[in-house]
Short mmCIF file of C-alpha atoms and ligand atoms in Angstrom, two decimals:
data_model
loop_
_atom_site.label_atom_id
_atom_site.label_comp_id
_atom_site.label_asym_id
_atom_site.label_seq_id
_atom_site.Cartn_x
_atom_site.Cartn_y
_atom_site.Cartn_z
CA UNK A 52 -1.37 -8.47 -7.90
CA UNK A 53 1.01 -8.99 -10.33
CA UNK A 54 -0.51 -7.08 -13.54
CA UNK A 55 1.57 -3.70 -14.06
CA UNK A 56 0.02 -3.18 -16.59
CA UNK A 57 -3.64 -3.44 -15.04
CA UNK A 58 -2.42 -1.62 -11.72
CA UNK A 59 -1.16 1.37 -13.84
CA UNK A 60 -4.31 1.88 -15.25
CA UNK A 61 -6.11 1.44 -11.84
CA UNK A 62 -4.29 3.19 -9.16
CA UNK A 63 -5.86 6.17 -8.67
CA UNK A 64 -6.87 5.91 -5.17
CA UNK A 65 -3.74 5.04 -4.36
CA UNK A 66 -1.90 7.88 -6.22
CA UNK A 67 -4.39 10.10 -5.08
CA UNK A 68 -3.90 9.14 -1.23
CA UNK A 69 -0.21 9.31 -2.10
CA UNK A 70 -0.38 12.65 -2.93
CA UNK A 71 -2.21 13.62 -0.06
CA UNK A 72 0.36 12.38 2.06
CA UNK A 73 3.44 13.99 0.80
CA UNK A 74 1.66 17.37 0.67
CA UNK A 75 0.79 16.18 4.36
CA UNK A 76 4.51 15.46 5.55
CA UNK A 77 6.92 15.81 2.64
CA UNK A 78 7.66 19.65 3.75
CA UNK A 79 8.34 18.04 7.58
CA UNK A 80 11.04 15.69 6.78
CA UNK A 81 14.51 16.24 7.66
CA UNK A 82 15.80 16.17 3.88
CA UNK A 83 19.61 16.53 3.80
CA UNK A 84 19.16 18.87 0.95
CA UNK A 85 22.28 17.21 -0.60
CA UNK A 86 22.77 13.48 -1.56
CA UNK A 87 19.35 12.36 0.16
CA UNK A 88 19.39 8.33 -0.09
CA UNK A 89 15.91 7.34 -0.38
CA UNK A 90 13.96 4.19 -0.58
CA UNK A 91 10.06 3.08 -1.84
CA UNK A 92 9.04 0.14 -0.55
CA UNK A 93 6.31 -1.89 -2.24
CA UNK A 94 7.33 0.24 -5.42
CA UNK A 95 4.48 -1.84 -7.86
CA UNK A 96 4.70 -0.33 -11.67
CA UNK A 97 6.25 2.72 -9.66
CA UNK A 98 4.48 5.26 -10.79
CA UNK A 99 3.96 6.59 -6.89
CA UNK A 100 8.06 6.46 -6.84
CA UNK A 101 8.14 8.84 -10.12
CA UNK A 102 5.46 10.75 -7.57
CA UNK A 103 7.47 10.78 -4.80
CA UNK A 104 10.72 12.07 -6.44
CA UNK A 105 8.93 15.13 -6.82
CA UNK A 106 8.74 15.74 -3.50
CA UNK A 107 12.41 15.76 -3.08
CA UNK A 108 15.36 17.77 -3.24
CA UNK A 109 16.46 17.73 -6.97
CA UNK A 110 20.37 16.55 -5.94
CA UNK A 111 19.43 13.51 -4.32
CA UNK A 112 22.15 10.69 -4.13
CA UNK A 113 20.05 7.61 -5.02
CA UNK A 114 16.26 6.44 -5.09
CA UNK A 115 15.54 2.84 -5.23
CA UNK A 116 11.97 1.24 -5.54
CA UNK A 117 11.98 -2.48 -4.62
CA UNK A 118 8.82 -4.73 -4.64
CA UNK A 119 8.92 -8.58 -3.98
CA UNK A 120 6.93 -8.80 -7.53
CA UNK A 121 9.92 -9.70 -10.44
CA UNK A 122 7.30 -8.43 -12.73
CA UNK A 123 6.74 -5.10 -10.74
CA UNK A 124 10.30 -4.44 -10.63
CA UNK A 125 11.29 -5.08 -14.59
CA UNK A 126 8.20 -2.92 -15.32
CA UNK A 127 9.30 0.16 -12.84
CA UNK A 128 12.88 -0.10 -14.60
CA UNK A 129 11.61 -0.13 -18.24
CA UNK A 130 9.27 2.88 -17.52
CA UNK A 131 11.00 4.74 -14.44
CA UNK A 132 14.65 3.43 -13.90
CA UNK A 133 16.50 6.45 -15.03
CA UNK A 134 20.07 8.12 -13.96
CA UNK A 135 19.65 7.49 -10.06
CA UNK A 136 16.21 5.96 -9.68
CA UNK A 137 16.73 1.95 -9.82
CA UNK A 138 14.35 -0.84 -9.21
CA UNK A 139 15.05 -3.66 -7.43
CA UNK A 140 13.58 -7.37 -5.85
CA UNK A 141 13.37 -7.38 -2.28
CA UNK A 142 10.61 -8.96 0.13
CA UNK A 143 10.69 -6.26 2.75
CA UNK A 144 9.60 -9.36 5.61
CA UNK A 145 12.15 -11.74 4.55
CA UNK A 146 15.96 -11.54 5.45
CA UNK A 147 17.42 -8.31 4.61
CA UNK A 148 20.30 -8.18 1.83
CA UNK A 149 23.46 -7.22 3.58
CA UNK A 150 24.29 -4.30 1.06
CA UNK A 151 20.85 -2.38 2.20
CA UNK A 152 21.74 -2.11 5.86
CA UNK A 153 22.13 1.36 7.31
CA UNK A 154 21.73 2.88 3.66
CA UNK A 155 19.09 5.08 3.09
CA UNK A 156 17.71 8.65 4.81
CA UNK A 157 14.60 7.95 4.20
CA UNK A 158 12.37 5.03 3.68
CA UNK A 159 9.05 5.48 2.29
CA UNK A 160 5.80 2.93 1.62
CA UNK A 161 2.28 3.41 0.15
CA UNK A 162 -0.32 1.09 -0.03
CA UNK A 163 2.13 -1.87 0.88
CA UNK A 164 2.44 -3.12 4.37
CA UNK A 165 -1.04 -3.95 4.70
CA UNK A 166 -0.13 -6.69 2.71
CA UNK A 167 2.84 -8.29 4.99
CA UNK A 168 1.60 -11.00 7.45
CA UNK A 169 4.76 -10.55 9.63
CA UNK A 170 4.40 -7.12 10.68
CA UNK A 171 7.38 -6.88 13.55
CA UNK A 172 9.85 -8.53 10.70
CA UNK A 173 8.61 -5.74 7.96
CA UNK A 174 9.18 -2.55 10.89
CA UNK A 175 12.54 -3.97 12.37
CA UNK A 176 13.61 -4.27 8.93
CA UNK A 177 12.67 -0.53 7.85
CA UNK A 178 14.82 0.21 11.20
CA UNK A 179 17.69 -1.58 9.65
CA UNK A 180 17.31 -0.31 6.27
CA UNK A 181 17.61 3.20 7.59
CA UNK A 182 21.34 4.93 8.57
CA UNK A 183 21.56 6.80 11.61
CA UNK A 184 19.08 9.71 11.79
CA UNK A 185 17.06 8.28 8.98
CA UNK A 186 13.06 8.78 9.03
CA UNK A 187 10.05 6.81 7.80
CA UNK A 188 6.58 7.86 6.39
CA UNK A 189 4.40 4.66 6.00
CA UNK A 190 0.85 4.85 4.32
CA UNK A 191 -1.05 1.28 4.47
CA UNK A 192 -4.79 0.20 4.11
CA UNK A 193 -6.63 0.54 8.40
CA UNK A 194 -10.24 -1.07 7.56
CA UNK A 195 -11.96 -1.40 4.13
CA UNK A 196 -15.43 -2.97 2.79
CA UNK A 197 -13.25 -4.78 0.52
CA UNK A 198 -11.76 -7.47 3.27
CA UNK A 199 -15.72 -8.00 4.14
CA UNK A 200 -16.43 -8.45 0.67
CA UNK A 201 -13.53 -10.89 0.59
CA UNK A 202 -14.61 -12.69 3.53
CA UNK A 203 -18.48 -12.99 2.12
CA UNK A 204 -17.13 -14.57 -0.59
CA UNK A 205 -14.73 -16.57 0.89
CA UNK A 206 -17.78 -18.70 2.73
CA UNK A 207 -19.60 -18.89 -0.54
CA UNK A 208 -20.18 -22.77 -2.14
CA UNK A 209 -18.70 -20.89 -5.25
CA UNK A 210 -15.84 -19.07 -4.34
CA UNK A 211 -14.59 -21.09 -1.20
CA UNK A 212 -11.99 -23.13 -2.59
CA UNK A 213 -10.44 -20.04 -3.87
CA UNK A 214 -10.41 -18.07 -0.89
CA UNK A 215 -9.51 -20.65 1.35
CA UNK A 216 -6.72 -18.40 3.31
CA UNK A 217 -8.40 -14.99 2.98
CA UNK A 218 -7.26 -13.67 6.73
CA UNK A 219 -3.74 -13.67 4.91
CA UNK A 220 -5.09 -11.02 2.15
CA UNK A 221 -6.89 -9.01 5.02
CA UNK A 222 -5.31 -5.82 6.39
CA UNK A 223 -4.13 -6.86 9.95
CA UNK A 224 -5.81 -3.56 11.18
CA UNK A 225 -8.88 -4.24 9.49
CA UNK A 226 -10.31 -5.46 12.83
CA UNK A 227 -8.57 -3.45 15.27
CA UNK A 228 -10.14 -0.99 18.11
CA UNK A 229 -6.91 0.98 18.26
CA UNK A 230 -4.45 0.64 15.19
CA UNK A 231 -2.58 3.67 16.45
CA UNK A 232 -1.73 2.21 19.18
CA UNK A 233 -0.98 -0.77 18.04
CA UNK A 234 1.53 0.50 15.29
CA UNK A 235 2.83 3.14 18.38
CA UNK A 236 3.78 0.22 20.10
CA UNK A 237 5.25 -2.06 17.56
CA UNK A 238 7.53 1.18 16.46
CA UNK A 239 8.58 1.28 20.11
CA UNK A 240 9.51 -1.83 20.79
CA UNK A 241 11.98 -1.93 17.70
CA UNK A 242 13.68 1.48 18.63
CA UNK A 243 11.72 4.23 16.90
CA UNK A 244 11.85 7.60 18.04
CA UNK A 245 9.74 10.50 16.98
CA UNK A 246 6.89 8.10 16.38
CA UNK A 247 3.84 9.90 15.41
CA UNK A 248 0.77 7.24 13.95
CA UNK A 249 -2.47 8.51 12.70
CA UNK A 250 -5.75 6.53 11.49
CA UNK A 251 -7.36 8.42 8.63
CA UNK A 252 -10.84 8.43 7.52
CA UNK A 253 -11.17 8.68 4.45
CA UNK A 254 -13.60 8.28 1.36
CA UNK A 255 -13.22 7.73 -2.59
CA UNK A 256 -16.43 7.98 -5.42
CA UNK A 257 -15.74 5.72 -7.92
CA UNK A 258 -17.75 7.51 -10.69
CA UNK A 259 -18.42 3.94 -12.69
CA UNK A 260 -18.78 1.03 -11.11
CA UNK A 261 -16.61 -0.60 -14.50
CA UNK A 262 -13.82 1.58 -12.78
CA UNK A 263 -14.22 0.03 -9.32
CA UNK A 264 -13.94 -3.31 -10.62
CA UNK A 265 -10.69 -2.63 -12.46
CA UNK A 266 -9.37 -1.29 -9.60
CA UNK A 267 -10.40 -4.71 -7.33
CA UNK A 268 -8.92 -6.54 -10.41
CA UNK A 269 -5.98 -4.79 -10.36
CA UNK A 270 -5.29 -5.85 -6.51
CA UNK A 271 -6.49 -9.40 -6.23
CA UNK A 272 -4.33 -11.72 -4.63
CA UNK A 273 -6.18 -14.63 -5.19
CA UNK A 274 -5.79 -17.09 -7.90
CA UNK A 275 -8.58 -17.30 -9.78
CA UNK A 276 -8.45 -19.09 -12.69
CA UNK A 277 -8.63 -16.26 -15.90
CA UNK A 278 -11.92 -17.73 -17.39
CA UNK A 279 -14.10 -17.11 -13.40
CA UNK A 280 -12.58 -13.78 -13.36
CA UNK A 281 -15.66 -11.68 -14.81
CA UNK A 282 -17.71 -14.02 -13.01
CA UNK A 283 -15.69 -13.57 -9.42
CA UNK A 284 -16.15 -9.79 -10.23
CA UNK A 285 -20.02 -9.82 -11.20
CA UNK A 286 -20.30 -11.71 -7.13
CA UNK A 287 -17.75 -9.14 -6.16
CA UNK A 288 -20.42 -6.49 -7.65
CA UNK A 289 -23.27 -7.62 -6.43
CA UNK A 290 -21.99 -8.19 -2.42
CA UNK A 291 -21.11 -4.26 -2.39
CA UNK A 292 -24.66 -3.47 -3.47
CA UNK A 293 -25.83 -5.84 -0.99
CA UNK A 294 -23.28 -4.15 1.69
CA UNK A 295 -25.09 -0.81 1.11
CA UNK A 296 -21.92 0.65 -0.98
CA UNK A 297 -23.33 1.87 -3.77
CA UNK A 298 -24.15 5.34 -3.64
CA UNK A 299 -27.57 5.77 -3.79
CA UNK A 300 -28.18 9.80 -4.14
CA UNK A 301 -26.05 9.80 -7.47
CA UNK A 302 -27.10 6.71 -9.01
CA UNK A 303 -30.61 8.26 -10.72
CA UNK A 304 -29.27 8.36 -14.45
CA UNK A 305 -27.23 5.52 -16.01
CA UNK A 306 -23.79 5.62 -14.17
CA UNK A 307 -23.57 3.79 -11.12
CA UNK A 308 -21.23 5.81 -8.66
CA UNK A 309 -19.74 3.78 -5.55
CA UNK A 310 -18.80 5.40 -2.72
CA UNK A 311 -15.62 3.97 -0.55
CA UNK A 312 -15.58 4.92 2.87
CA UNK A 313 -11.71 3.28 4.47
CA UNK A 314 -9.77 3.89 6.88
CA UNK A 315 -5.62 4.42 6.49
CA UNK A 316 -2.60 4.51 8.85
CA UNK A 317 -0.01 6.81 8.04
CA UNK A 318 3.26 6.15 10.23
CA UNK A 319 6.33 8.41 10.78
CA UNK A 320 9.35 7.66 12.72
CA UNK A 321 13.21 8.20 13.11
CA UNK A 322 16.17 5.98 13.70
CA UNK A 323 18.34 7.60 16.53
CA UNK A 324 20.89 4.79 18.55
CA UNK A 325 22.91 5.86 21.14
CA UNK A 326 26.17 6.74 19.26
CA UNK A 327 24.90 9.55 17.12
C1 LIG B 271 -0.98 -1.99 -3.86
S1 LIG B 271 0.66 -2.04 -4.38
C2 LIG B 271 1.26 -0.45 -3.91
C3 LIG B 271 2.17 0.13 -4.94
C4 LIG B 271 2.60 1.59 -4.77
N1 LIG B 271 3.40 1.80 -3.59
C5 LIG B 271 1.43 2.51 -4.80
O1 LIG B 271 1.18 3.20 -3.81
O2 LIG B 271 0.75 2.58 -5.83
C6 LIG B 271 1.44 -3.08 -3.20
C7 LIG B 271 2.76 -3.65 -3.66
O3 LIG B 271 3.38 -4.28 -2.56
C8 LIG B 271 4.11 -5.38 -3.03
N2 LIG B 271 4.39 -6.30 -1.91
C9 LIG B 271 3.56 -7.16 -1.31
N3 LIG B 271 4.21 -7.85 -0.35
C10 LIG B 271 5.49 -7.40 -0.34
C11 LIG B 271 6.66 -7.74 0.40
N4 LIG B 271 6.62 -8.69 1.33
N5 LIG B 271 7.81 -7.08 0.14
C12 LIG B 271 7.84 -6.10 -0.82
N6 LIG B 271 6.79 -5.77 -1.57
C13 LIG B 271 5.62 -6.39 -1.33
C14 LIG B 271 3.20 -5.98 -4.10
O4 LIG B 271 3.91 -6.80 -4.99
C15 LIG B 271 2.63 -4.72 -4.74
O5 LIG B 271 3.35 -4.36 -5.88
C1 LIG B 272 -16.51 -0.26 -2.39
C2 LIG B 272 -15.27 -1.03 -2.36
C3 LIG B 272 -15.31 -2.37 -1.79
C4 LIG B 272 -14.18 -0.46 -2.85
C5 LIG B 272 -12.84 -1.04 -2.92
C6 LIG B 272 -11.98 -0.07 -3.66
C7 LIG B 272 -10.52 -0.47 -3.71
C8 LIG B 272 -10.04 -1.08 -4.95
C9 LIG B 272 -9.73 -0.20 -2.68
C10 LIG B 272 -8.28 -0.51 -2.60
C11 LIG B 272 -7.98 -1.28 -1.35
C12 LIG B 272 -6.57 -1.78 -1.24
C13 LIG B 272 -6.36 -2.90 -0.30
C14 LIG B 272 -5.58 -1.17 -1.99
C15 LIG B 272 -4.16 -1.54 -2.13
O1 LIG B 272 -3.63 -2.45 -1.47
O2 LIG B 272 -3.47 -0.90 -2.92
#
């Protein structure tokens, strides 16, 4: 997931769910209205940063996009770093850089912390991030075909050695009963207030099935070696037809449509500690 390039091209259910949430709860937030301080985390080739700026009051102070990807980040500058938007490194479940502490508003992150293993480490250190009175609005991937897919393939002769840690790769709600209360709890116990979690349903027709696999491409995290990649996608292919995903009622004439029926968790919350 390293591919800028490849993720620009192939983001659109991710832009498209990004949207939908800042029509959602960009009018709710508490914006300053003057010298907002505002951070994306899990920024990518941050395009959903340029996204977000739109939702937000034109006279902001600063808006800074970090990703733990080097190649992410140089990308984001070279396409979006302009007068106060800035790109930077930062592994948002490592330790946090002294200089970020208490600095933003708001915090903001799409399609990211499904990703983090160490969930508690990635929240406390959103708290941290944020100054006094700061919010959060957190999108991330609930349950998705794709982790089963992953899984399938992961016990395959073929694909094993490969896959060998797939449960890192897999949304840590992908198997819950009750991610809402999960995440309610976890915001709790590191001093949110105003928590409000929600598990979406939600569903995305991939109108070519070439377009789906870009789009798996563009997300990988596994390190296939370049000359098994078609291959890894053809077995990729062929599991979602197994796994009933391919939608049957528009696939009479020669484009294959897939339909993706996920789950997300959008998370809001404020930082309030006793001396405000
Ligand atoms: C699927 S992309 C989402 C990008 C963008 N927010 C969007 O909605 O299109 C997830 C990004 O999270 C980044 N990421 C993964 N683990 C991270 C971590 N521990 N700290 C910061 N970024 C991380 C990846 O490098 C990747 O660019
Ligand atoms: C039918 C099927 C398996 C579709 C998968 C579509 C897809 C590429 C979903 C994105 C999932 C994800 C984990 C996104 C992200 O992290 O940005």
């Amino acid at each position: 997931m390293n591919n800028a390039e490849l993720y620009r091209k192939s983001n659109s259910l991710q832009k498209r769910d990004a949207v939908e949430c800042l029509e959602e709860y960009a009018k709710n937030i508490k914006w300053k209205k003057y010298a907002d301080r505002v951070i994306d985390i899990g920024c990518a080739d941050g395009s959903v940063t340029n996204i977000l700026k739109s939702y937000m009051p034109i006279n902001y102070k600063q808006l800074l996009g970090c990703d733990i990807s080097e190649k992410m980040v140089k990308f984001a500058n070279d396409h979006h770093g302009v007068g106060r938007t800035s790109f930077r490194v930062l592994n948002i479940e490592g330790e946090l850089p002294d200089e970020l502490r208490d600095s933003f508003d708001h915090a903001f992150s799409f399609y990211t912390l499904h990703w983090i293993r160490n969930q508690e480490k990635a929240f406390k250190n959103i708290f941290d991030i944020l100054a006094n009175g700061g919010d959060c609005l957190l999108l991330f991937m609930g349950h998705t075909p794709i982790f089963d897919v992953y899984r399938k393939l992961s016990r395959s002769n073929k694909w094993s050695s490969w896959l060998k840690d797939v449960d890192r790769y897999v949304s840590p709600y992908h198997d819950s009963r009750n991610p809402e209360k999960e995440v309610s709890k976890l915001m709790e116990k590191i001093g949110f207030t105003d928590i409000d979690v929600r598990c979406k349903n939600m569903v995305y027709v991939y109108d070519d099935i070439n377009v789906l696999k870009k789009s798996v491409a563009a997300i990988n995290p596994f390190d296939i070696p370049k000359d098994s990649l078609d291959d890894f996608m053809e077995d990729y292919i062929e599991l979602v037809r197994e796994l009933r995903l391919v939608d049957k009622a528009n696939n009479i004439g020669k484009t294959i449509t897939v339909r993706h029926n996920y789950t997300v968790i959008v998370a809001s919350g404020r930082k309030l500690t006793q001396n405000s």
